[in-house]
XYZ file of C-alpha atoms in Angstrom:
358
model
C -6.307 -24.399 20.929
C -10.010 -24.110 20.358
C -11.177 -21.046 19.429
C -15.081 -21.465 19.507
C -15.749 -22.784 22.943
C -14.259 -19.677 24.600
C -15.782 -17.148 22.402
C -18.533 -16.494 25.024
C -16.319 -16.076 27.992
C -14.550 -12.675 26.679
C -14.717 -10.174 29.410
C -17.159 -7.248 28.973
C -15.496 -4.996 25.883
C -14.503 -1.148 27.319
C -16.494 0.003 24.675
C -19.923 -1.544 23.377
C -19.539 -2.503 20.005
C -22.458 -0.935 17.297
C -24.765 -2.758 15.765
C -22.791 -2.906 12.506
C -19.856 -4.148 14.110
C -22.070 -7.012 16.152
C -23.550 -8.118 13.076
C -19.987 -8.626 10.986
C -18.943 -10.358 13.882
C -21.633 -12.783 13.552
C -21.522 -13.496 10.304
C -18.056 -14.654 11.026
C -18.956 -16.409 13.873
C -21.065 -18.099 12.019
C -18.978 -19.426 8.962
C -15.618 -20.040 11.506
C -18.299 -22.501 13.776
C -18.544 -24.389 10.490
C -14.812 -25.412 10.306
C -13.247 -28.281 11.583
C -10.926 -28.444 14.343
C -7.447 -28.633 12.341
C -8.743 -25.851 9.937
C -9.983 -23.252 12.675
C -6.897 -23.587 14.146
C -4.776 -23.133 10.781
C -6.712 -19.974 10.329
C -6.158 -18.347 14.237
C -2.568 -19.099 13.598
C -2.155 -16.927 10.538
C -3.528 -14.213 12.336
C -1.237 -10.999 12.841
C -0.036 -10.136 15.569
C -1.040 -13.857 17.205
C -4.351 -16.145 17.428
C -5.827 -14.038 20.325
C -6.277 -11.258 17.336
C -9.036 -14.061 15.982
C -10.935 -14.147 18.977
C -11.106 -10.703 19.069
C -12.291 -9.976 15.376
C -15.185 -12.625 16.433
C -16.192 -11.687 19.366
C -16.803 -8.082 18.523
C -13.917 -6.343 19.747
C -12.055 -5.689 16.412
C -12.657 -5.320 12.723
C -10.203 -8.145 10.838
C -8.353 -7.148 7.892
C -10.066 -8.311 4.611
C -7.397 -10.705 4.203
C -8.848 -12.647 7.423
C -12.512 -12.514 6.032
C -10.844 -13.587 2.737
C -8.626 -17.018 4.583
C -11.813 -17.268 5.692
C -13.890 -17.794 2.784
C -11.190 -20.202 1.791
C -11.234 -22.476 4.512
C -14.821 -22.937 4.771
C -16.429 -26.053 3.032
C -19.487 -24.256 1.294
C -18.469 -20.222 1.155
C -16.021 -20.686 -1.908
C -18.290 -21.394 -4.363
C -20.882 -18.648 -2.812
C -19.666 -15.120 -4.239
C -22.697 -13.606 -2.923
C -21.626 -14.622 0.637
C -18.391 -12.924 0.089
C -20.157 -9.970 -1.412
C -22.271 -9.595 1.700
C -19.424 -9.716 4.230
C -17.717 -7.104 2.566
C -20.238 -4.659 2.495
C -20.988 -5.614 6.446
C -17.503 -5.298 7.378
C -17.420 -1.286 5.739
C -20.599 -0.606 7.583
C -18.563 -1.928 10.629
C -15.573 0.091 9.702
C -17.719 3.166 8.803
C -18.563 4.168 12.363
C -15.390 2.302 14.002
C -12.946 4.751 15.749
C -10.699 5.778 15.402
C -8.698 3.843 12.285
C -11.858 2.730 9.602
C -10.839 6.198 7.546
C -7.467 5.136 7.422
C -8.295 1.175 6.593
C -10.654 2.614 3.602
C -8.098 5.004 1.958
C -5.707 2.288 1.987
C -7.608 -0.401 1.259
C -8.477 1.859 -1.808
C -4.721 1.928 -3.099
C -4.581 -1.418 -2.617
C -7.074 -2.146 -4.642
C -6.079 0.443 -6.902
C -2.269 -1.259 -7.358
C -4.103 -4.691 -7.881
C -5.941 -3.688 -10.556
C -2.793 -2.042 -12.315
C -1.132 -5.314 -11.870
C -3.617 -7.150 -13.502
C -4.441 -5.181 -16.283
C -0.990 -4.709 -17.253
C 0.019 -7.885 -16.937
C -2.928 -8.572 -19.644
C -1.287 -6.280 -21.647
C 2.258 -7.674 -21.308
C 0.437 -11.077 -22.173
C -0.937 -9.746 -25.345
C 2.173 -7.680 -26.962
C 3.573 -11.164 -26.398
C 1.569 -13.225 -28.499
C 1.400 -10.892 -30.986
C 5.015 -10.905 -30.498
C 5.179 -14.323 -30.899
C 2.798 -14.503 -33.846
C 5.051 -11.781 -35.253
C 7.997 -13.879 -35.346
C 6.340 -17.365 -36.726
C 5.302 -15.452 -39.665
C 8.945 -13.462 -40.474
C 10.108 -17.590 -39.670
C 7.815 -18.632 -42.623
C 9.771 -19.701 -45.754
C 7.232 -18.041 -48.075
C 7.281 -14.671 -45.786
C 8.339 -11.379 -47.723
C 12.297 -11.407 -46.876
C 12.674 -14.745 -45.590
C 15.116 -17.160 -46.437
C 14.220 -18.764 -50.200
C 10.852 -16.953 -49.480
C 9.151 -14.939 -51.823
C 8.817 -11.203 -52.695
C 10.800 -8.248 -51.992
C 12.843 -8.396 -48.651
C 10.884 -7.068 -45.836
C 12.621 -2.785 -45.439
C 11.921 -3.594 -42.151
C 14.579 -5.680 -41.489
C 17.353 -3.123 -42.227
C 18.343 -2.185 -38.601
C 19.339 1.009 -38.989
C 15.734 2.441 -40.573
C 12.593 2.336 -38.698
C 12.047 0.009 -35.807
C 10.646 -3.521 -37.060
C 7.095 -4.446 -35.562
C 8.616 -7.036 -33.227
C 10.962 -4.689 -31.594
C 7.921 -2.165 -30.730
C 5.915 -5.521 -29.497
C 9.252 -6.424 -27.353
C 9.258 -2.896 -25.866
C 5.621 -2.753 -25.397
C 5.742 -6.206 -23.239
C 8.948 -5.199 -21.472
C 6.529 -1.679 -20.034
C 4.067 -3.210 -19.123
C 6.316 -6.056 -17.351
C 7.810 -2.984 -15.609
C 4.636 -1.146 -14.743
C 3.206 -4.744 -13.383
C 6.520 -4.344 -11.114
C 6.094 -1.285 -10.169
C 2.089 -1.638 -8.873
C 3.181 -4.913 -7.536
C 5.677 -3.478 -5.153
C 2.995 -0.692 -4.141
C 0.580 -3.418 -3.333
C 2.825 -4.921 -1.260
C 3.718 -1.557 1.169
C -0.467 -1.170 1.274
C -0.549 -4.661 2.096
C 1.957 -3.637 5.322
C 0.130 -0.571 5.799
C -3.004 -2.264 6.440
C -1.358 -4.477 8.866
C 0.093 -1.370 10.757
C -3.237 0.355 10.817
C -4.863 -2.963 12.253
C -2.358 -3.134 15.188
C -3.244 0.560 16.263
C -6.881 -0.636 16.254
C -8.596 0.140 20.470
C -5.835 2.503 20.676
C -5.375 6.092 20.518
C -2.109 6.567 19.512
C 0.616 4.667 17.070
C 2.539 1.953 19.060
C 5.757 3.470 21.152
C 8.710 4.694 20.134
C 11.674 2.225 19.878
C 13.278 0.709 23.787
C 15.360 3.298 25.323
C 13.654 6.686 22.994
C 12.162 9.197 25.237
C 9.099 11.432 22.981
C 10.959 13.754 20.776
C 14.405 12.373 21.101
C 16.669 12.416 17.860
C 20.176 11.417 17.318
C 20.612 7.808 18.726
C 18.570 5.781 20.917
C 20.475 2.778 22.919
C 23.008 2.441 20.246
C 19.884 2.267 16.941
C 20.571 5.166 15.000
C 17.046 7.314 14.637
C 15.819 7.228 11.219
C 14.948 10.194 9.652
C 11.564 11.759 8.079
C 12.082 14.900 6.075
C 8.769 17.292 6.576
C 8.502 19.517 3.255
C 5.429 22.168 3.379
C 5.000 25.777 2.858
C 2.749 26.392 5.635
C 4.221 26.319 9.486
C 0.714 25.084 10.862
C 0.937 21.538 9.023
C 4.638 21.518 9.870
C 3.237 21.521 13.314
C 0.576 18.700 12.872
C 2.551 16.212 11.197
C 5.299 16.684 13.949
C 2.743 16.544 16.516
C 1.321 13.290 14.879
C 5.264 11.592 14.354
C 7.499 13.446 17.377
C 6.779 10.976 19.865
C 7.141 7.820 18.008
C 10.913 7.684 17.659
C 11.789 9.122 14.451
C 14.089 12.224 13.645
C 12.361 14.784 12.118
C 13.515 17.466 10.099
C 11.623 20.223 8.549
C 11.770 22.903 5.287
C 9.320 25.121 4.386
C 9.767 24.856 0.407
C 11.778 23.208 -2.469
C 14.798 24.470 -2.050
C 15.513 23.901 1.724
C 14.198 20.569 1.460
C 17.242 20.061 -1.459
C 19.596 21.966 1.093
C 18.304 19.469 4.323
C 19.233 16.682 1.506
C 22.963 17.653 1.468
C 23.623 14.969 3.497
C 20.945 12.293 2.781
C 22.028 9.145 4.812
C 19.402 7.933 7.157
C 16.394 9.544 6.109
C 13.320 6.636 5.688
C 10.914 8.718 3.612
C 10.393 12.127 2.269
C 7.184 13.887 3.175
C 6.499 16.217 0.371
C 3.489 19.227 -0.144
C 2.797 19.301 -3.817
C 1.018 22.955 -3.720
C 3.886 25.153 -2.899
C 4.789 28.649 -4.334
C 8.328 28.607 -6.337
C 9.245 25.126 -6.738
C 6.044 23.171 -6.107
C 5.874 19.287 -5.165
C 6.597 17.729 -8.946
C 9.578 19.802 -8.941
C 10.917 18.919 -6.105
C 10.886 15.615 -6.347
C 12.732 14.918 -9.792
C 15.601 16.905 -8.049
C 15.479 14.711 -5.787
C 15.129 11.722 -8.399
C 18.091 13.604 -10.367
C 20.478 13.154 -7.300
C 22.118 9.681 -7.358
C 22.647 9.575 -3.334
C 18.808 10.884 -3.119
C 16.742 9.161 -5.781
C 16.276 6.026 -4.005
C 14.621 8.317 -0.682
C 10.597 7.158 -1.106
C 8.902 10.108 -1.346
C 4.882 10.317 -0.392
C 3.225 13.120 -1.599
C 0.553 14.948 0.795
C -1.143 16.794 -1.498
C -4.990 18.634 -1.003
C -5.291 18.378 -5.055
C -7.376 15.333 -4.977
C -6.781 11.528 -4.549
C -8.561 10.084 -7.704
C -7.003 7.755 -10.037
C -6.398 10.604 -12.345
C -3.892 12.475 -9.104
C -2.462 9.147 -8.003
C -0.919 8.499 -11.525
C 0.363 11.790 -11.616
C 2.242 11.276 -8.539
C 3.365 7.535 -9.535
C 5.088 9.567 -12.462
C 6.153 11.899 -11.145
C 8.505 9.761 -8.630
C 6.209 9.016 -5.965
C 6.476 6.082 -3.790
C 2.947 6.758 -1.804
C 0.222 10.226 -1.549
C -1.650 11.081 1.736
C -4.942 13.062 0.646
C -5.300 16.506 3.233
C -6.692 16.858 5.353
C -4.682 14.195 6.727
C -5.555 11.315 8.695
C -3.588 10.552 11.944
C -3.875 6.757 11.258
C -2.801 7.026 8.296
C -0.004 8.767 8.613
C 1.371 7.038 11.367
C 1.324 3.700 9.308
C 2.494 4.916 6.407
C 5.747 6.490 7.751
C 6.238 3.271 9.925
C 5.684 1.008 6.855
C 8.661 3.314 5.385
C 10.606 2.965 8.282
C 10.428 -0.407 8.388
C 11.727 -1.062 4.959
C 14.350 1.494 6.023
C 15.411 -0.630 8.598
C 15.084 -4.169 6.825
C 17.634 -2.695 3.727
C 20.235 -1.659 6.818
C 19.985 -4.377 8.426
């Protein structure tokens, strides 16, 4: 398989790439023509959903996930050490993606919470790091034999100590790492499901719809489809009219969906909560609003482990997206909403559905 030597025998695209889009592709072009043989070929076969997908993000006729520009980078014998030439493809490819219909709104706002999620890993995986030396420091100097209250040490014994009073320095330290360790988790697992978001959004890319509903589903269809039991979305939102988009955006693509028009029926629809994938949840609604909602629904032991994604007009900031995170959110779609996005993020969720089942 050799990549380069057919890259100027594609067939004439449907659409004419922009200028933007002809110029990323170059770039690439340029960097993959600088491999050798064994690693171009390394590279085309990571590519998702096959190696054709590599051709295509180099000759023009799709925009590659930055992972791809990223392998990339890696394989090539100069780039690494170049950060400008890694800076410069990434702004190229958003100009590309800026004015690429239909998906490079929906790549960008998830590519944001990825991002987003990475940088709560890191940083609180620093600060795991550091309640751990202290902790560690902490303990050395209790360990010391001329500490305050240790063993043939000198001075008073340390009040500290006495279990039942206040809680000693290295216990706070312990609890302090063991948060962070969880919040790390937490992001971690979030960057993962952008991670397959992204990939979802890619595979819609020179289409104008999400892929088909399962074998055997006919558009709209609920119940069970050639023995695969439907899973279920639950639509929560106070206003009919975006009852009636998101429907129109997931009817067709082989899920069950089931809608309430507030707090309460949404807790009623979750009577009987097997088979539901994800929980589409307004935050602004009258009576019990969004927040509410959802720690009844984290209260519930048969219901708390339902992801729920927030669709919310309030904002998308890192300010709102920690508010949902706490509030029991697994995911948050700004409004207006983006078809795109939508699509792959239920599908993400429905995939995981199906994975624990099965």
């Amino acid at each position: 398989m050799r990549l380069v030597t057919a890259l100027d025998g594609r067939p004439p695209l449907g659409v004419e790439p922009g200028p933007e889009l002809r110029e990323f592709a170059g770039e690439l072009r340029t960097l993959f023509r600088g491999l050798d043989a064994p690693a171009a070929d390394a590279l085309a076969a990571r590519c998702t959903p096959g190696p054709q997908a590599c051709a295509d993000y180099l000759a023009a006729v799709r925009i590659p996930p930055w992972e791809f520009v990223e392998a990339l980078l890696d394989a090539h014998p100069d780039a690494p050490g170049r950060p400008e030439v890694r800076e410069r493809l990434r702004r190229s490819r958003l100009a590309a993606l800026r004015v690429a219909p239909p998906i490079g709104w929906a790549v960008r706002q998830i590519e944001g919470q990825l991002h987003a999620a990475e940088r709560e890993v890191q940083e609180a995986d620093e600060e795991a790091e550091q309640a751990e030396r202290e902790l560690a420091r902490t303990r050395q100097t209790s360990a010391a034999p001329d500490a305050p209250g240790a063993p043939g040490g000198s001075g008073a014994p340390d009040p500290s100590a006495d279990r039942t009073g206040p809680a000693r320095p290295a216990d706070l330290l312990a609890e302090k790492a063991g948060q962070a360790r969880e919040r790390s988790a937490r992001a971690a697992a979030r960057r993962d499901l952008m991670r397959r978001q992204l990939i979802l959004v890619e595979r819609q890319q020179g289409t104008t719809a999400a892929p088909p509903a399962p074998t055997g589903t006919a558009a709209g269809e609920t119940g069970e489809a050639g023995g695969i039991e439907l899973p279920k979305i639950l639509l929560v939102d106070d206003r009919p009219e975006n009852l009636v988009v998101l429907e129109a955006l997931l009817g067709p693509h082989g899920h069950q969906l089931v809608p309430a028009t507030s707090g309460p029926d949404a807790l009623r629809a979750l009577m009987e909560p097997d088979g539901y994938a994800a929980i589409l949840l307004d935050v602004q609604m009258p009576g019990m609003d969004g927040y509410e909602t959802a720690a009844r629904i984290r209260s519930r032991a048969r219901t708390r482990d339902i992801p729920i994604v927030f669709v919310t007009a309030i904002g998308s900031g890192p300010d709102h997206a920690r508010h949902a995170y706490a509030a029991g959110a697994a995911d948050f779609i700004p409004k207006p909403v983006d078809p795109w996005t939508v699509r792959a993020k239920v599908a993400s969720f429905v995939e995981l559905h199906r994975e624990r089942r099965g």
